[in-house]
Amino acid sequence: MFIKIRKRWELKEHQATSESVYINRRQFMQKAAIGSAILSAGLIAGCEEQSAEATTPAGEKTSNLDPSAHYYPAGRNELYKLDRALSDERLATTYNNFYEFGSSKNIYQKAQALPIRPWDIVLDGMVEKPLTLAIDDLLAKVELEERLYRHRCVEAWSMAVPWTGFPLRKLLALAQPLSSARYVRMETFNLPDVAVGQKASWYPWPYIEGLTIEEASNDLAFLATGIYGKPMPKQNGAPLRLVTPWKYGFKSSKSIVRFTFTDERPVSFWEEIQASEYGFWANVNPEVPHARWSQATEQPLGQSDRIPTLLFNGYAEEVAGLYKGLENERLYA
């Protein structure tokens, strides 16, 4: 007799809330202590495509429209469910950190300037054979699936998101890293003529992040190309972003252009800026506070009440084993 034991983070199918879940906008704006930027009426409005064309720094015309729409919606992988309702799509796609376009959360309109075609992905470093793939060629090599994941920001807000994409380990299979490679270093675009935030010289552009090979090979590590059954909006990291749901959100770098395999641990963007507050590992732990606030609770987007934060954001069963023998490391940001 087969007995299925439901994991802590799973949600019964009939309990799943649709993306059109009703949001009491006035109550949210009055009570949600997530930041003054979300009080703008423009944040609640749907994100609209501004233009069918953009100009690259080289002066070439390129389409702003995503030609991968025919891949969506992808089939849902039922192994990845949630214990909470999905966040409202409008909030998840208009309340964003994307410092390339500014420090405000309400940057979704500015992010529309990012040209997402052509877009090449470079795989290099300690690999059998360096490889460069156009994003659409990469999509043709992998099978997309939808997963429901928690997302926990280091700023203590959170959301529950239906990402579409593929496991990061599939990219590792394409790259064929050498056995001596211990880390994968991820680098995002660097287009200061397009992304106004990259003109800020006090930031170490481009945005750099890194994982160990073991972390990158874990089943939860995901490269997302879409959200809510649609291609990824630019403000959410189009056309390719990392999703590591057991880590704080700043580890999930957006709009990636390069994966470099190396035996040296990368220094990540926020680690270089303020290593005392943002470490390399950045695993979620409610008992380890940030230097300036508690991490014991979090505030889901669209809700006025705070909820308890879970160790590894609720994914301890899947990832805790990655950190055995590393007790002397600063595993939590």
Short mmCIF file of N, CA and C in Angstrom, two decimals, residues 7-11 80-87 147-153 157-163 220 222 241-249 252 284 298 300 307-318:
data_model
loop_
_atom_site.label_atom_id
_atom_site.label_comp_id
_atom_site.label_asym_id
_atom_site.label_seq_id
_atom_site.Cartn_x
_atom_site.Cartn_y
_atom_site.Cartn_z
N LYS A 7 4.40 16.96 2.10
CA LYS A 7 5.48 17.78 2.64
C LYS A 7 4.91 19.05 3.28
N ARG A 8 5.72 19.64 4.16
CA ARG A 8 5.24 20.78 4.94
C ARG A 8 4.79 21.93 4.07
N TRP A 9 5.42 22.09 2.92
CA TRP A 9 5.15 23.27 2.10
C TRP A 9 4.11 23.03 1.03
N GLU A 10 3.52 21.82 0.99
CA GLU A 10 2.55 21.53 -0.05
C GLU A 10 1.17 22.06 0.30
N LEU A 11 0.40 22.33 -0.74
CA LEU A 11 -0.96 22.84 -0.61
C LEU A 11 -1.90 21.90 -1.36
N TYR A 80 5.96 20.63 -6.77
CA TYR A 80 6.30 21.91 -6.14
C TYR A 80 5.01 22.70 -5.91
N LYS A 81 4.50 22.58 -4.67
CA LYS A 81 3.27 23.24 -4.29
C LYS A 81 3.53 24.14 -3.09
N LEU A 82 2.48 24.78 -2.61
CA LEU A 82 2.63 25.78 -1.56
C LEU A 82 1.65 25.56 -0.41
N ASP A 83 1.95 26.21 0.71
CA ASP A 83 1.06 26.20 1.86
C ASP A 83 0.32 27.51 2.00
N ARG A 84 0.31 28.31 0.94
CA ARG A 84 -0.31 29.63 0.99
C ARG A 84 -0.83 30.01 -0.39
N ALA A 85 -1.66 31.02 -0.44
CA ALA A 85 -2.23 31.46 -1.71
C ALA A 85 -1.17 32.14 -2.57
N LEU A 86 -1.35 32.04 -3.87
CA LEU A 86 -0.47 32.76 -4.77
C LEU A 86 -0.65 34.27 -4.59
N SER A 87 0.44 34.99 -4.74
CA SER A 87 0.36 36.45 -4.69
C SER A 87 -0.34 36.97 -5.92
N ARG A 147 6.49 25.88 -11.66
CA ARG A 147 6.64 25.49 -10.27
C ARG A 147 6.10 26.61 -9.38
N LEU A 148 5.44 26.22 -8.29
CA LEU A 148 4.98 27.19 -7.30
C LEU A 148 6.04 27.27 -6.20
N TYR A 149 6.59 28.46 -6.01
CA TYR A 149 7.65 28.67 -5.02
C TYR A 149 7.32 29.86 -4.12
N ARG A 150 7.80 29.76 -2.88
CA ARG A 150 7.86 30.95 -2.04
C ARG A 150 9.03 31.83 -2.51
N HIS A 151 8.91 33.13 -2.26
CA HIS A 151 10.01 34.07 -2.51
C HIS A 151 10.09 34.96 -1.29
N ARG A 152 11.25 34.99 -0.65
CA ARG A 152 11.43 35.76 0.59
C ARG A 152 12.52 36.80 0.39
N CYS A 153 12.16 38.07 0.44
CA CYS A 153 13.13 39.15 0.28
C CYS A 153 13.85 39.38 1.60
N TRP A 157 9.74 41.22 3.17
CA TRP A 157 8.47 41.00 2.49
C TRP A 157 8.59 39.71 1.68
N SER A 158 7.46 39.16 1.30
CA SER A 158 7.49 37.87 0.61
C SER A 158 6.34 37.77 -0.38
N MET A 159 6.44 36.78 -1.24
CA MET A 159 5.35 36.49 -2.17
C MET A 159 5.39 35.01 -2.51
N ALA A 160 4.32 34.53 -3.11
CA ALA A 160 4.20 33.15 -3.56
C ALA A 160 3.94 33.19 -5.06
N VAL A 161 4.81 32.54 -5.85
CA VAL A 161 4.87 32.83 -7.28
C VAL A 161 4.84 31.55 -8.12
N PRO A 162 4.09 31.54 -9.23
CA PRO A 162 4.16 30.44 -10.19
C PRO A 162 5.21 30.76 -11.27
N TRP A 163 6.44 30.30 -11.07
CA TRP A 163 7.50 30.52 -12.05
C TRP A 163 7.42 29.48 -13.16
N LEU A 220 15.86 22.23 -6.45
CA LEU A 220 15.10 23.47 -6.28
C LEU A 220 15.68 24.63 -7.09
N PHE A 222 16.50 26.93 -9.92
CA PHE A 222 15.63 27.05 -11.09
C PHE A 222 16.02 28.28 -11.90
N ARG A 241 16.25 34.53 -15.41
CA ARG A 241 16.65 34.89 -14.05
C ARG A 241 16.80 33.63 -13.21
N LEU A 242 17.59 33.75 -12.17
CA LEU A 242 17.78 32.66 -11.22
C LEU A 242 16.68 32.72 -10.16
N VAL A 243 16.24 31.54 -9.70
CA VAL A 243 15.31 31.44 -8.58
C VAL A 243 15.86 30.40 -7.61
N THR A 244 16.20 30.84 -6.42
CA THR A 244 16.68 29.94 -5.36
C THR A 244 15.79 30.17 -4.14
N PRO A 245 14.69 29.46 -4.02
CA PRO A 245 13.65 29.82 -3.04
C PRO A 245 14.05 29.66 -1.58
N TRP A 246 15.12 28.95 -1.29
CA TRP A 246 15.55 28.80 0.10
C TRP A 246 16.49 29.93 0.55
N LYS A 247 16.84 30.83 -0.38
CA LYS A 247 17.73 31.93 -0.09
C LYS A 247 16.96 33.26 -0.18
N TYR A 248 17.54 34.30 0.40
CA TYR A 248 16.94 35.62 0.27
C TYR A 248 16.97 36.06 -1.19
N GLY A 249 16.00 36.88 -1.55
CA GLY A 249 15.74 37.19 -2.96
C GLY A 249 16.89 37.83 -3.70
N SER A 252 18.78 35.76 -6.21
CA SER A 252 18.14 35.35 -7.46
C SER A 252 18.32 36.43 -8.52
N VAL A 284 17.82 31.66 4.22
CA VAL A 284 16.80 32.25 5.09
C VAL A 284 16.82 31.56 6.45
N GLU A 298 7.63 37.88 8.31
CA GLU A 298 7.63 38.47 6.97
C GLU A 298 6.24 38.97 6.64
N PRO A 300 3.65 39.09 3.54
CA PRO A 300 3.30 38.75 2.15
C PRO A 300 2.69 39.94 1.43
N ILE A 307 3.55 37.04 9.01
CA ILE A 307 3.53 35.60 9.28
C ILE A 307 4.94 35.16 9.66
N PRO A 308 5.07 34.03 10.36
CA PRO A 308 6.39 33.56 10.77
C PRO A 308 7.25 33.18 9.55
N THR A 309 8.52 33.51 9.62
CA THR A 309 9.48 33.08 8.61
C THR A 309 9.96 31.67 8.97
N LEU A 310 10.16 30.84 7.95
CA LEU A 310 10.58 29.47 8.16
C LEU A 310 12.07 29.30 7.81
N LEU A 311 12.73 28.39 8.50
CA LEU A 311 14.13 28.09 8.20
C LEU A 311 14.25 27.63 6.76
N PHE A 312 15.23 28.18 6.07
CA PHE A 312 15.42 27.92 4.64
C PHE A 312 14.14 28.21 3.85
N ASN A 313 13.36 29.14 4.37
CA ASN A 313 12.11 29.55 3.73
C ASN A 313 11.13 28.38 3.55
N GLY A 314 11.25 27.38 4.41
CA GLY A 314 10.37 26.22 4.33
C GLY A 314 10.91 25.07 3.51
N TYR A 315 12.13 25.17 3.00
CA TYR A 315 12.71 24.15 2.14
C TYR A 315 13.87 23.42 2.80
N ALA A 316 13.89 23.37 4.13
CA ALA A 316 15.00 22.75 4.84
C ALA A 316 15.16 21.28 4.47
N GLU A 317 14.06 20.59 4.28
CA GLU A 317 14.12 19.16 3.95
C GLU A 317 14.91 18.92 2.67
N GLU A 318 14.82 19.87 1.74
CA GLU A 318 15.47 19.69 0.44
C GLU A 318 16.91 20.20 0.40
#
